[in-house]
Coordinates of C-alpha atoms in Angstrom, one line a residue:
Chain Q
X1079 CA -20.5 9.2 -1.0
X1080 CA -22.8 11.3 -0.9
X1081 CA -21.4 14.6 0.1
X1082 CA -23.2 17.1 0.6
X1083 CA -21.6 20.9 0.7
X1084 CA -23.0 23.6 3.5
X1085 CA -22.7 27.0 5.5
X1086 CA -24.2 27.0 9.0
X1087 CA -23.3 30.1 10.2
X1088 CA -21.7 29.2 14.1
X1089 CA -23.9 27.7 16.5
X1090 CA -22.4 27.3 19.7
X1091 CA -25.7 25.1 21.1
X1092 CA -24.3 21.8 19.2
X1093 CA -27.9 20.1 18.9
X1094 CA -29.1 22.4 16.5
X1095 CA -25.8 22.4 14.6
X1096 CA -26.0 19.8 12.1
X1097 CA -24.6 15.7 12.4
X1098 CA -21.6 15.7 10.7
X1099 CA -22.3 12.1 9.4
X1100 CA -26.1 10.4 9.0
X1101 CA -26.9 6.8 8.0
X1102 CA -29.7 6.8 6.6
X1103 CA -31.4 2.4 6.2
X1104 CA -27.9 1.8 5.9
X1105 CA -27.7 -2.3 4.8
X1106 CA -25.1 -3.8 3.6
X1107 CA -25.7 -7.9 2.0
X1108 CA -22.4 -10.6 1.2
X1109 CA -23.3 -13.7 0.1
X1110 CA -26.5 -13.8 1.2
X1111 CA -25.6 -12.4 4.7
X1112 CA -27.0 -9.2 6.0
X1113 CA -24.0 -8.1 8.6
X1114 CA -25.7 -4.5 8.2
X1115 CA -30.0 -4.4 8.2
X1116 CA -31.3 -1.0 7.4
X1117 CA -29.1 1.4 9.5
X1118 CA -29.8 4.7 10.9
X1119 CA -28.0 6.3 13.1
X1120 CA -26.7 9.8 13.7
X1121 CA -23.0 11.5 14.6
X1122 CA -23.2 14.7 16.2
X1123 CA -21.0 17.0 15.2
X1124 CA -17.6 18.3 17.4
X1125 CA -19.1 15.1 19.9
X1126 CA -17.3 12.2 20.5
X1127 CA -19.6 9.0 18.9
X1128 CA -19.1 5.5 19.7
X1129 CA -19.8 1.8 18.4
X1130 CA -20.7 -0.1 20.9
X1131 CA -21.6 -3.7 19.8
X1132 CA -21.4 -7.7 20.5
X1133 CA -18.2 -9.4 17.1
X1134 CA -19.9 -9.7 14.5
X1135 CA -22.5 -6.8 15.3
X1136 CA -21.3 -5.2 11.8
X1137 CA -19.7 -2.2 13.9
X1138 CA -16.0 -2.4 11.9
X1139 CA -18.4 -3.1 8.4
X1140 CA -20.2 0.5 9.5
X1141 CA -16.9 2.2 9.2
X1142 CA -16.1 1.0 6.4
X1143 CA -18.8 1.6 4.2
X1144 CA -18.8 5.4 5.4
X1145 CA -14.6 5.2 3.8
X1146 CA -16.4 3.9 1.1
X1147 CA -14.8 0.8 1.2
X1148 CA -17.6 -1.6 0.5
X1149 CA -20.5 -1.7 -1.5
X1150 CA -23.7 -0.7 0.7
X1151 CA -27.2 0.3 -0.6
X1152 CA -29.4 3.5 1.8
X1153 CA -27.1 6.6 2.4
X1154 CA -24.3 7.8 4.1
X1155 CA -24.3 11.4 3.7
X1156 CA -21.3 13.8 5.3
X1157 CA -22.2 17.2 5.7
X1158 CA -18.6 19.1 5.5
X1159 CA -17.1 22.6 5.8
X1160 CA -16.3 22.5 2.2
X1161 CA -15.1 20.5 -0.5
X1162 CA -13.9 16.8 -0.1
X1163 CA -14.8 15.6 3.7
X1164 CA -11.1 15.6 5.1
X1165 CA -11.4 12.4 7.1
X1166 CA -8.9 10.8 9.6
X1167 CA -8.6 7.2 9.9
X1168 CA -6.7 4.8 12.3
X1169 CA -7.4 1.8 11.9
X1170 CA -7.7 -1.2 14.1
X1171 CA -4.2 -2.9 14.0
X1172 CA -2.2 -2.1 11.3
X1173 CA -1.3 -5.0 9.9
X1174 CA 1.9 -3.7 8.0
X1175 CA 5.7 -5.2 7.0
X1176 CA 7.3 -4.9 9.6
X1177 CA 10.3 -6.5 7.5
X1178 CA 10.1 -3.2 5.5
X1179 CA 12.7 -0.5 6.6
X1180 CA 10.9 2.7 7.4
X1181 CA 11.2 5.4 9.9
X1182 CA 8.5 6.9 11.1
X1183 CA 9.6 10.2 10.0
X1184 CA 9.7 8.3 6.8
X1185 CA 5.7 7.0 7.2
X1186 CA 4.7 10.3 8.4
X1187 CA 6.5 11.7 4.7
X1188 CA 4.3 9.4 2.4
X1189 CA 1.8 11.1 1.9
X1190 CA 2.6 14.2 2.3
X1191 CA 6.2 14.1 0.4
X1192 CA 5.7 14.6 -3.5
X1193 CA 10.3 14.5 -4.0
X1194 CA 11.0 11.3 -3.5
X1195 CA 12.2 9.5 -0.4
X1196 CA 14.9 8.4 -2.2
X1197 CA 16.6 11.8 -1.2
X1198 CA 15.3 11.9 2.8
X1199 CA 12.2 13.7 4.1
X1200 CA 12.5 17.8 3.3
X1201 CA 12.7 19.9 6.0
X1202 CA 9.0 20.6 5.3
X1203 CA 8.4 17.1 6.4
X1204 CA 10.4 16.5 8.4
X1205 CA 9.4 19.9 10.5
X1206 CA 5.8 18.5 11.0
X1207 CA 6.2 15.4 11.9
X1208 CA 7.9 16.4 14.2
X1209 CA 5.9 18.4 15.2
X1210 CA 2.4 15.9 14.8
X1211 CA 3.9 13.6 16.1
X1212 CA 5.0 16.0 19.5
X1213 CA 1.2 16.5 19.9
X1214 CA 0.1 12.5 19.9
X1215 CA 3.7 12.7 22.7
X1216 CA 5.5 10.6 20.4
X1217 CA 8.6 12.8 19.8
X1218 CA 11.4 10.5 20.3
X1219 CA 10.8 8.4 17.8
X1220 CA 10.9 10.3 14.5
X1221 CA 14.1 8.1 14.0
X1222 CA 12.7 4.8 14.9
X1223 CA 12.1 1.9 12.9
X1224 CA 8.2 1.8 12.1
X1225 CA 8.9 -2.4 12.3
X1226 CA 10.1 -1.7 16.0
X1227 CA 7.8 0.0 17.8
X1228 CA 5.1 -1.4 20.1
X1229 CA 1.7 -1.9 20.2
X1230 CA 1.1 1.5 21.9
X1231 CA 3.6 3.1 20.2
X1232 CA 2.3 1.5 16.1
X1233 CA -1.3 3.3 17.6
X1234 CA 0.1 7.4 18.6
X1235 CA 2.2 6.5 15.1
X1236 CA -0.9 6.4 13.4
X1237 CA -3.2 8.2 15.5
X1238 CA -0.1 11.5 14.2
X1239 CA -0.6 10.2 10.5
X1240 CA -4.8 10.7 10.7
X1241 CA -4.7 14.4 12.0
X1242 CA -1.7 14.8 9.5
X1243 CA -5.4 15.2 7.0
X1244 CA -6.9 17.6 9.4
X1245 CA -9.2 15.6 9.6
X1246 CA -12.9 17.6 10.1
X1247 CA -13.7 13.8 10.7
X1248 CA -11.4 11.1 13.1
X1249 CA -12.6 7.3 12.2
X1250 CA -11.2 5.0 15.0
X1251 CA -11.5 1.4 15.0
X1252 CA -11.0 0.1 18.2
X1253 CA -7.9 2.4 19.6
X1254 CA -7.3 0.5 22.1
X1255 CA -7.2 -3.3 20.8
X1256 CA -3.3 -4.8 22.1
X1257 CA -2.1 -1.6 23.5
X1258 CA -2.0 -2.4 27.7
X1259 CA -4.1 -0.2 30.2
X1260 CA -2.5 2.7 30.7
X1261 CA -1.2 2.6 27.4
X1262 CA -5.5 3.1 26.8
X1263 CA -5.6 5.5 28.9
X1264 CA -2.8 7.6 27.9
X1265 CA -5.1 7.1 24.2
X1266 CA -8.1 8.0 25.4
X1267 CA -6.3 11.4 26.9
X1268 CA -4.9 12.2 24.5
X1269 CA -7.8 12.7 22.2
X1270 CA -9.9 14.9 24.3
X1271 CA -7.2 16.6 24.3
X1272 CA -6.9 16.8 20.6
X1273 CA -9.9 16.7 19.9
X1274 CA -10.3 19.8 22.4
X1275 CA -8.4 21.6 20.9
X1276 CA -8.8 20.7 16.6
X1277 CA -12.2 20.5 17.4
X1278 CA -13.2 17.1 15.7
X1279 CA -15.7 15.4 15.4
X1280 CA -14.8 11.9 16.4
X1281 CA -16.1 7.8 15.5
X1282 CA -14.8 5.3 16.8
X1283 CA -15.8 1.6 17.4
X1284 CA -15.1 0.1 20.8
X1285 CA -15.5 -3.1 22.5
X1286 CA -14.4 -1.5 25.4
X1287 CA -17.6 -0.7 27.4
X1288 CA -15.8 1.4 30.3
X1289 CA -13.5 3.4 27.6
X1290 CA -17.5 4.3 26.0
X1291 CA -19.2 5.1 29.9
X1292 CA -15.5 7.1 30.6
X1293 CA -15.1 9.0 27.5
X1294 CA -18.4 8.6 25.1
X1295 CA -21.2 11.8 24.6
X1296 CA -23.3 9.7 21.9
X1297 CA -23.4 6.1 21.1
X1298 CA -24.7 3.8 18.1
X1299 CA -25.4 0.6 20.5
X1300 CA -25.8 -1.4 16.6
X1301 CA -26.1 -5.2 16.3
X1302 CA -26.8 -5.9 12.1
X1303 CA -29.0 -2.8 13.1
X1304 CA -29.0 0.2 16.0
X1305 CA -30.5 -1.8 18.4
X1306 CA -30.3 2.1 21.2
X1307 CA -28.9 4.8 20.4
X1308 CA -28.4 8.4 22.2
X1309 CA -26.4 10.0 25.4
X1310 CA -24.5 6.8 26.9
X1311 CA -26.4 6.7 30.5
X1312 CA -29.4 6.9 28.1
X1313 CA -28.4 4.1 25.7
X1314 CA -26.4 2.1 28.4
X1315 CA -28.5 0.6 30.7
X1316 CA -28.9 -3.0 31.6
X1317 CA -32.1 -4.1 29.4
X1318 CA -29.8 -2.9 26.5
X1319 CA -27.3 -4.1 26.9
X1320 CA -28.4 -7.5 28.2
X1321 CA -30.9 -7.5 25.3
X1322 CA -27.2 -6.3 22.8
X1323 CA -25.0 -8.4 24.3
X1324 CA -26.8 -11.7 25.2
X1325 CA -26.1 -11.3 28.3
X1326 CA -25.6 -9.2 31.7
X1327 CA -22.6 -7.0 31.4
X1328 CA -21.8 -5.7 35.2
X1329 CA -19.2 -3.8 33.3
X1330 CA -20.8 -0.6 34.0
X1331 CA -22.1 2.2 37.3
X1332 CA -24.6 4.1 36.1
X1333 CA -23.9 6.0 39.2
X1334 CA -20.8 6.7 37.9
X1335 CA -22.6 8.7 35.1
X1336 CA -23.2 12.0 36.2
X1337 CA -26.3 13.9 34.2
X1338 CA -25.2 15.1 30.7
X1339 CA -22.1 13.9 30.4
X1340 CA -19.9 10.6 31.7
X1341 CA -17.2 11.5 33.2
X1342 CA -14.6 8.8 35.9
X1343 CA -12.5 9.5 38.4
X1344 CA -9.6 7.9 36.1
X1345 CA -6.7 10.7 34.7
X1346 CA -8.0 11.4 31.4
X1347 CA -11.7 12.1 32.9
X1348 CA -10.0 15.3 35.3
X1349 CA -11.9 17.9 33.0
X1350 CA -15.3 17.9 31.4
X1351 CA -16.4 17.2 28.4
X1352 CA -17.5 18.3 25.6
X1353 CA -21.6 18.6 25.0
Chain C
X1113 CA 20.5 4.6 -35.9
X1114 CA 23.1 6.8 -34.1
X1115 CA 22.5 7.2 -30.4
X1116 CA 22.7 3.4 -29.7
X1117 CA 25.9 3.2 -31.4
X1118 CA 26.9 6.2 -29.5
X1119 CA 25.8 4.3 -26.0
X1120 CA 27.3 0.7 -27.5
X1121 CA 30.6 2.5 -28.1
X1122 CA 29.9 4.4 -24.4
X1123 CA 29.9 1.0 -23.3
X1124 CA 33.4 0.0 -25.2
X1125 CA 34.9 2.6 -23.9
X1126 CA 33.8 2.6 -19.9
X1127 CA 34.4 -1.8 -20.0
X1128 CA 37.7 -2.3 -21.5
X1129 CA 37.9 -5.6 -21.4
X1130 CA 38.5 -7.9 -25.1
X1131 CA 35.2 -9.3 -25.0
X1132 CA 33.2 -6.1 -24.7
X1133 CA 34.8 -4.7 -27.7
X1134 CA 32.4 -6.7 -30.3
X1135 CA 29.2 -4.4 -30.8
X1136 CA 26.8 -8.0 -30.1
X1137 CA 28.2 -8.0 -26.5
X1138 CA 28.4 -3.8 -25.9
X1139 CA 24.3 -4.3 -26.8
X1140 CA 23.6 -6.8 -24.7
X1141 CA 25.5 -4.7 -22.1
X1142 CA 23.1 -1.6 -22.9
X1143 CA 20.2 -3.8 -22.3
X1144 CA 21.0 -4.7 -19.6
X1145 CA 22.6 -1.6 -17.5
X1146 CA 18.5 -0.8 -19.2
X1147 CA 16.3 -3.2 -17.5
X1148 CA 18.5 -4.4 -14.3
X1149 CA 17.6 -0.5 -12.4
X1150 CA 14.0 -0.5 -13.9
X1151 CA 13.7 -4.5 -12.5
X1152 CA 14.9 -3.6 -9.0
X1153 CA 12.9 -0.2 -8.6
X1154 CA 10.2 -2.1 -10.4
X1155 CA 11.0 -5.5 -7.4
X1156 CA 10.9 -3.2 -4.7
X1157 CA 7.3 -2.6 -5.2
X1158 CA 7.1 -6.0 -5.7
X1159 CA 8.0 -7.3 -2.6
X1160 CA 5.9 -4.2 -0.4
X1161 CA 2.5 -5.6 -2.8
X1162 CA 3.9 -9.3 -2.5
X1163 CA 3.3 -9.4 -5.8
X1164 CA 5.9 -11.8 -7.1
X1165 CA 3.3 -14.9 -8.0
X1166 CA 1.2 -11.7 -10.0
X1167 CA 4.6 -11.1 -11.8
X1168 CA 5.3 -14.2 -12.7
X1169 CA 1.5 -15.2 -13.8
X1170 CA 2.9 -12.3 -16.3
X1171 CA 6.0 -13.6 -17.7
X1172 CA 3.6 -16.6 -18.6
X1173 CA 1.5 -14.7 -20.7
X1174 CA 4.4 -14.1 -22.5
X1175 CA 3.9 -17.2 -24.2
X1176 CA 0.3 -16.6 -24.9
X1177 CA 0.9 -12.8 -26.2
X1178 CA 3.6 -14.7 -29.0
X1179 CA 0.7 -17.4 -30.1
X1180 CA -1.5 -14.9 -30.6
X1181 CA 0.7 -13.5 -32.8
X1182 CA 1.1 -17.1 -34.8
X1183 CA -2.8 -17.4 -34.7
X1184 CA -3.5 -13.4 -36.8
X1185 CA 0.0 -13.7 -38.2
X1186 CA 1.3 -10.6 -36.0
X1187 CA 4.5 -9.9 -35.4
X1188 CA 4.8 -11.2 -31.1
X1189 CA 7.3 -8.7 -30.6
X1190 CA 3.8 -6.5 -30.3
X1191 CA 1.4 -9.0 -29.4
X1192 CA 3.2 -10.1 -26.6
X1193 CA 3.6 -6.9 -24.5
X1194 CA 0.5 -5.8 -24.9
X1195 CA -1.5 -9.0 -24.6
X1196 CA 0.8 -9.2 -21.2
X1197 CA -0.5 -5.5 -20.1
X1198 CA -4.5 -7.1 -20.4
X1199 CA -3.9 -9.7 -18.7
X1200 CA -2.1 -7.8 -15.8
X1201 CA -4.4 -5.5 -15.8
X1202 CA -7.6 -8.0 -15.9
X1203 CA -6.5 -9.6 -12.7
X1204 CA -5.4 -5.9 -11.0
X1205 CA -9.5 -5.4 -11.4
X1206 CA -9.8 -9.3 -10.9
X1207 CA -8.7 -8.9 -7.3
X1208 CA -9.9 -5.6 -6.5
X1209 CA -13.8 -6.8 -7.2
X1210 CA -13.4 -10.7 -6.3
X1211 CA -14.0 -12.2 -3.1
X1212 CA -11.3 -14.9 -4.1
X1213 CA -8.4 -14.8 -2.5
X1214 CA -5.5 -13.1 -5.0
X1215 CA -3.4 -15.6 -5.1
X1216 CA -6.5 -18.0 -6.2
X1217 CA -7.4 -15.3 -8.9
X1218 CA -3.6 -15.5 -9.9
X1219 CA -3.1 -19.1 -10.0
X1220 CA -6.1 -19.6 -12.4
X1221 CA -5.6 -16.5 -14.9
X1222 CA -1.7 -18.0 -14.5
X1223 CA -2.7 -21.4 -15.6
X1224 CA -5.3 -20.4 -18.7
X1225 CA -2.4 -18.5 -20.3
X1226 CA -0.7 -21.2 -20.2
X1227 CA -2.6 -24.0 -21.3
X1228 CA -3.8 -21.6 -24.1
X1229 CA 0.3 -20.5 -25.4
X1230 CA 1.1 -24.9 -25.2
X1231 CA -2.6 -25.2 -26.8
X1232 CA -1.6 -22.9 -30.1
X1233 CA 1.9 -22.7 -30.2
X1234 CA 1.9 -27.3 -30.4
X1235 CA 0.7 -27.9 -33.4
X1236 CA 3.4 -25.5 -34.8
X1237 CA 6.2 -28.1 -35.1
X1238 CA 8.8 -25.2 -36.1
X1239 CA 7.9 -23.1 -32.6
X1240 CA 10.6 -25.7 -30.4
X1241 CA 12.7 -21.9 -31.1
X1242 CA 10.4 -19.8 -29.4
X1243 CA 9.8 -22.8 -26.4
X1244 CA 13.4 -22.6 -25.8
X1245 CA 13.9 -18.1 -26.2
X1246 CA 11.1 -17.7 -24.0
X1247 CA 12.4 -20.7 -21.4
X1248 CA 15.8 -19.3 -21.2
X1249 CA 16.0 -15.8 -22.9
X1250 CA 18.4 -14.5 -25.1
X1251 CA 20.0 -11.8 -25.0
X1252 CA 21.9 -11.2 -27.1
X1253 CA 19.1 -11.4 -30.3
X1254 CA 17.4 -7.6 -29.0
X1255 CA 18.0 -5.1 -31.7
X1256 CA 18.0 -1.8 -32.3
X1257 CA 14.9 -1.3 -31.9
X1258 CA 13.9 -3.5 -28.8
X1259 CA 16.5 -1.1 -27.4
X1260 CA 14.9 1.8 -28.4
X1261 CA 12.0 1.0 -26.9
X1262 CA 14.0 0.2 -23.1
X1263 CA 14.9 3.8 -23.8
X1264 CA 11.4 5.0 -23.8
X1265 CA 10.4 2.7 -21.6
X1266 CA 12.8 3.5 -19.4
X1267 CA 12.2 7.4 -19.0
X1268 CA 8.6 6.2 -18.5
X1269 CA 9.3 4.5 -15.7
X1270 CA 12.0 7.2 -13.9
X1271 CA 9.0 9.3 -14.3
X1272 CA 6.2 7.4 -12.5
X1273 CA 8.7 6.4 -10.0
X1274 CA 9.5 10.0 -9.1
X1275 CA 6.5 10.7 -8.9
X1276 CA 4.8 8.0 -7.3
X1277 CA 7.3 6.2 -4.9
X1278 CA 5.9 7.4 -1.8
X1279 CA 2.2 7.0 -2.5
X1280 CA 3.3 3.4 -3.6
X1281 CA 4.5 2.9 -0.1
X1282 CA 1.4 3.9 1.2
X1283 CA -0.5 1.3 -0.9
X1284 CA 2.4 -1.5 -0.4
X1285 CA 1.4 -0.4 3.3
X1286 CA -2.0 -0.4 3.9
X1287 CA -4.4 0.6 0.8
X1288 CA -8.3 0.6 3.0
X1289 CA -5.3 3.3 5.3
X1290 CA -3.6 5.1 2.0
X1291 CA -7.1 5.1 0.1
X1292 CA -9.2 6.7 3.6
X1293 CA -6.1 10.0 3.2
X1294 CA -6.7 10.8 -0.1
X1295 CA -4.5 8.5 -2.2
X1296 CA -5.9 8.2 -5.1
X1297 CA -5.2 4.3 -4.8
X1298 CA -7.0 2.1 -7.8
X1299 CA -5.4 5.0 -9.7
X1300 CA -1.1 4.0 -9.0
X1301 CA -2.3 0.4 -8.7
X1302 CA -3.4 0.0 -13.0
X1303 CA -0.4 2.3 -13.8
X1304 CA 1.7 0.6 -12.0
X1305 CA 0.4 -3.3 -12.8
X1306 CA 1.2 -1.5 -16.6
X1307 CA 3.9 -0.7 -16.6
X1308 CA 5.3 -3.7 -14.9
X1309 CA 3.5 -6.2 -17.0
X1310 CA 6.4 -4.3 -20.2
X1311 CA 8.7 -4.5 -17.4
X1312 CA 7.8 -8.3 -16.6
X1313 CA 8.1 -8.9 -21.2
X1314 CA 11.6 -7.6 -21.0
X1315 CA 12.9 -9.7 -18.7
X1316 CA 11.2 -11.8 -20.4
X1317 CA 13.0 -11.6 -23.5
X1318 CA 16.6 -11.1 -21.6
X1319 CA 16.3 -13.7 -18.6
X1320 CA 13.9 -16.0 -19.3
X1321 CA 10.7 -16.5 -17.4
X1322 CA 11.8 -18.8 -15.0
X1323 CA 14.0 -16.0 -13.6
X1324 CA 11.8 -12.6 -14.0
X1325 CA 11.1 -13.2 -10.5
X1326 CA 13.9 -13.9 -9.8
X1327 CA 15.3 -10.8 -11.2
X1328 CA 12.6 -8.6 -10.1
X1329 CA 12.7 -10.0 -6.3
X1330 CA 16.2 -10.6 -5.8
X1331 CA 17.6 -7.1 -5.2
X1332 CA 14.6 -5.8 -3.7
X1333 CA 15.1 -8.7 -0.8
X1334 CA 19.4 -7.5 -0.4
X1335 CA 18.0 -3.4 -0.1
X1336 CA 15.4 -4.7 2.4
X1337 CA 18.5 -6.3 4.8
X1338 CA 21.0 -3.7 3.3
X1339 CA 18.4 -0.6 4.1
X1340 CA 17.1 1.1 7.2
X1341 CA 15.2 4.0 5.1
X1342 CA 12.5 3.2 2.1
X1343 CA 14.5 5.9 0.9
X1344 CA 18.0 3.6 0.9
X1345 CA 16.6 0.6 0.0
X1346 CA 15.4 1.8 -3.4
X1347 CA 19.3 2.9 -4.5
X1348 CA 20.8 -0.1 -2.3
X1349 CA 18.2 -3.0 -4.8
X1350 CA 19.8 -0.6 -7.6
X1351 CA 23.3 -1.0 -6.6
X1352 CA 23.0 -4.6 -6.0
X1353 CA 21.2 -5.1 -10.0
X1354 CA 22.8 -3.1 -12.2
X1355 CA 26.3 -4.7 -10.7
X1356 CA 25.2 -8.0 -10.9
X1357 CA 23.9 -7.4 -14.6
X1358 CA 27.8 -6.0 -15.3
X1359 CA 29.7 -8.4 -13.4
X1360 CA 27.3 -11.3 -14.6
X1361 CA 27.7 -10.3 -18.1
X1362 CA 31.4 -10.1 -18.1
X1363 CA 31.6 -13.9 -16.1
X1364 CA 29.6 -15.3 -19.1
X1365 CA 31.6 -14.1 -21.4
X1366 CA 34.5 -15.3 -20.3
X1367 CA 35.6 -18.6 -21.9
X1368 CA 36.1 -20.0 -18.9
X1369 CA 32.7 -19.5 -17.6
X1370 CA 30.5 -19.8 -20.9
X1371 CA 27.6 -19.3 -19.5
X1372 CA 24.3 -18.4 -20.2
X1373 CA 23.6 -15.1 -19.0
X1374 CA 20.5 -14.2 -17.1
X1375 CA 21.3 -16.6 -15.3
X1376 CA 25.0 -16.1 -14.4
X1377 CA 23.5 -12.4 -13.2
X1378 CA 20.9 -14.1 -11.0
X1379 CA 24.0 -15.8 -9.8
X1380 CA 25.8 -13.0 -8.7
X1381 CA 22.7 -11.6 -6.9
X1382 CA 22.0 -13.9 -4.6
X1383 CA 26.0 -13.7 -3.7
X1384 CA 24.3 -9.9 -3.3
X1385 CA 21.9 -11.4 -1.2
X1386 CA 23.8 -14.0 0.8
X1387 CA 26.3 -10.7 1.9
X1388 CA 22.9 -8.6 3.2
X1389 CA 21.9 -11.5 4.8
X1390 CA 25.1 -12.2 7.2
X1391 CA 25.1 -7.8 7.6
X1392 CA 21.8 -8.0 8.8
X1393 CA 22.2 -10.5 10.9
X1394 CA 25.1 -9.1 13.1
X1395 CA 23.1 -6.3 13.1
X1396 CA 20.9 -8.1 14.8

C-alpha cells in the first residue's frame, strides 16, 4: 500500500477533502486471467462507498488488494491522518473453526491484550470489550462461546472487533451475507449510527442493490474494470445495471431516491444520510 | 553437570518409586516432563492452524538430517535440528507464496526429504540401529547435553508462548483478518514454525517419528473437549500432557508392563482424550 501523510485543514465540504482511498489503474492477473483490469476509482472521505457488480466481477479481489493480500500493478493511495492507516475489516463470512473453545470476550481481547489469555481477560480489556460490544448492540454476548453464535451475531462481533482498531477506514465484504432481512436492516442502521458518531469512511462490497440504494453515498460499479462511478442516482440507472449485470434489474426504484442522497422509508433510513 | 544432577535427584525425591531411583530413569523423566508441556503448548496451535500434517513432515525430515550428518561427517545431533528448521521454514514460505494447496506442498516436501534420507542411509548396512531409533525413539539415550538443550528450548518456548499466545489465536482464526488489524502475521508464523521444528526433533528423539504427531495433537484435542475458554484450553493441554508423560513412564518401567515409553505415554493421553470426549458429549 502506498501511504501518504497529509494534514488537511478541517473543511466542511466533503467534496474538497482529499479522497480516503484512490485506486489508480489497478490490475490483478492470476493464472493469465485479468481479474481486475485497470481499475481507477475513488472512495470519498467520510461517506459510505459501495462496490457493486455481478459474481466474479472482482469486488472482493479489489478489497484484498487494498488490504495488501494480493500482488497488483498500479497504485493504491490511502490518505491517512498520520502514521499507519487504521483499518477495520469485516470479512464476508468468517471461516473459523467452531470447535475452538473461546468466549466472545476472549475474541475481543486476543488482539489488544498482551498478557496471555492463560490468566484470563484483564479488567481493562474486559471493560473495553463490553463497551465495544454495547456499541454494536451485542452486550449480552461477552460470555458466550464464539462457536455457538448465529450468523448475525458473528457479524456484529466482527464489527466490534473492527471498531477496536478505531478505524479511519472500515472495510466490509458483503456485510449482510448470511444474515436474514431483519438482521440486515439492523446491521445497516447500526453502521449508519456508528459512522456518524465515529466519522470513519465506510467501504463495502454488496451484491444487494436495495441495501446500496438505501445506504450508499457513492457507488463503484465494477465488472473487472469500473463500469460507472458516482452517486447512487447517477450510477444505478437501468442502462448501467443492464450493461453490468447482463439483465434488467428491476430492484431499484429511482423514484425512491431523492435529489442528493439515497433514502427510503425503512426504519434504518429515518434520518438524513451523510453528504 | 551439576544442574542436571540436582534436577534428577529432585525427581527421584519427588517420585519415591523403586524404579525412579536409577539415574537414567530420573534423566528420562526430566526429559519427558520438559518435552511434554512444550509439545502440548505448541500442539494447541498445531490444532488451531490445522498443521498436524506439517508437523509430520518436519518429523520425517529428521531422518534426512541424520543422512546429511553421515554424508558430511557431521554430528547428527546438530544436523537434525538445523535441517528440520530449514525444512519447516521452506514449507511455510512455499505455503505463503504458492498457489498449490498446502497439503500438496507438504506432501511433496515430505516424500522428498524421506526419500533422500532412505537413499543415503540404505548405502550403509550398519545403519539399522539409527533407523530403529528414528522410528521408535529412545528416551533412555538422552544425555546431559541433550537435557541442557531441552532446558534452553523450554525457556525460549515459554517466553515465545507468553508473548504470542493471544496473537497466535488471532492468526489461527483468520490470518487475513489478523493482518488487516495490524498483527505481524508472517513474523509469528515463521517464529512459530522454527520453534515447532525444534520441539518436533526432540520429540522424534524421545518418542520416535511414529508418535510425534500424537504427542502434539492428542493433549490439544482433549483440551478442546474439556475447556470452555481459549485460556483454559492451554492449561488443560499441559495437564493432560504432563500427567500422561509421568504416568506413562512409570507404567512402562514396571516389570509387568515393560512397554516402550513413548507408546505408553500416548496411550495414557488417549485415555484422557476418551474421558474428555465423553465429558464433552454429556455437556452437549
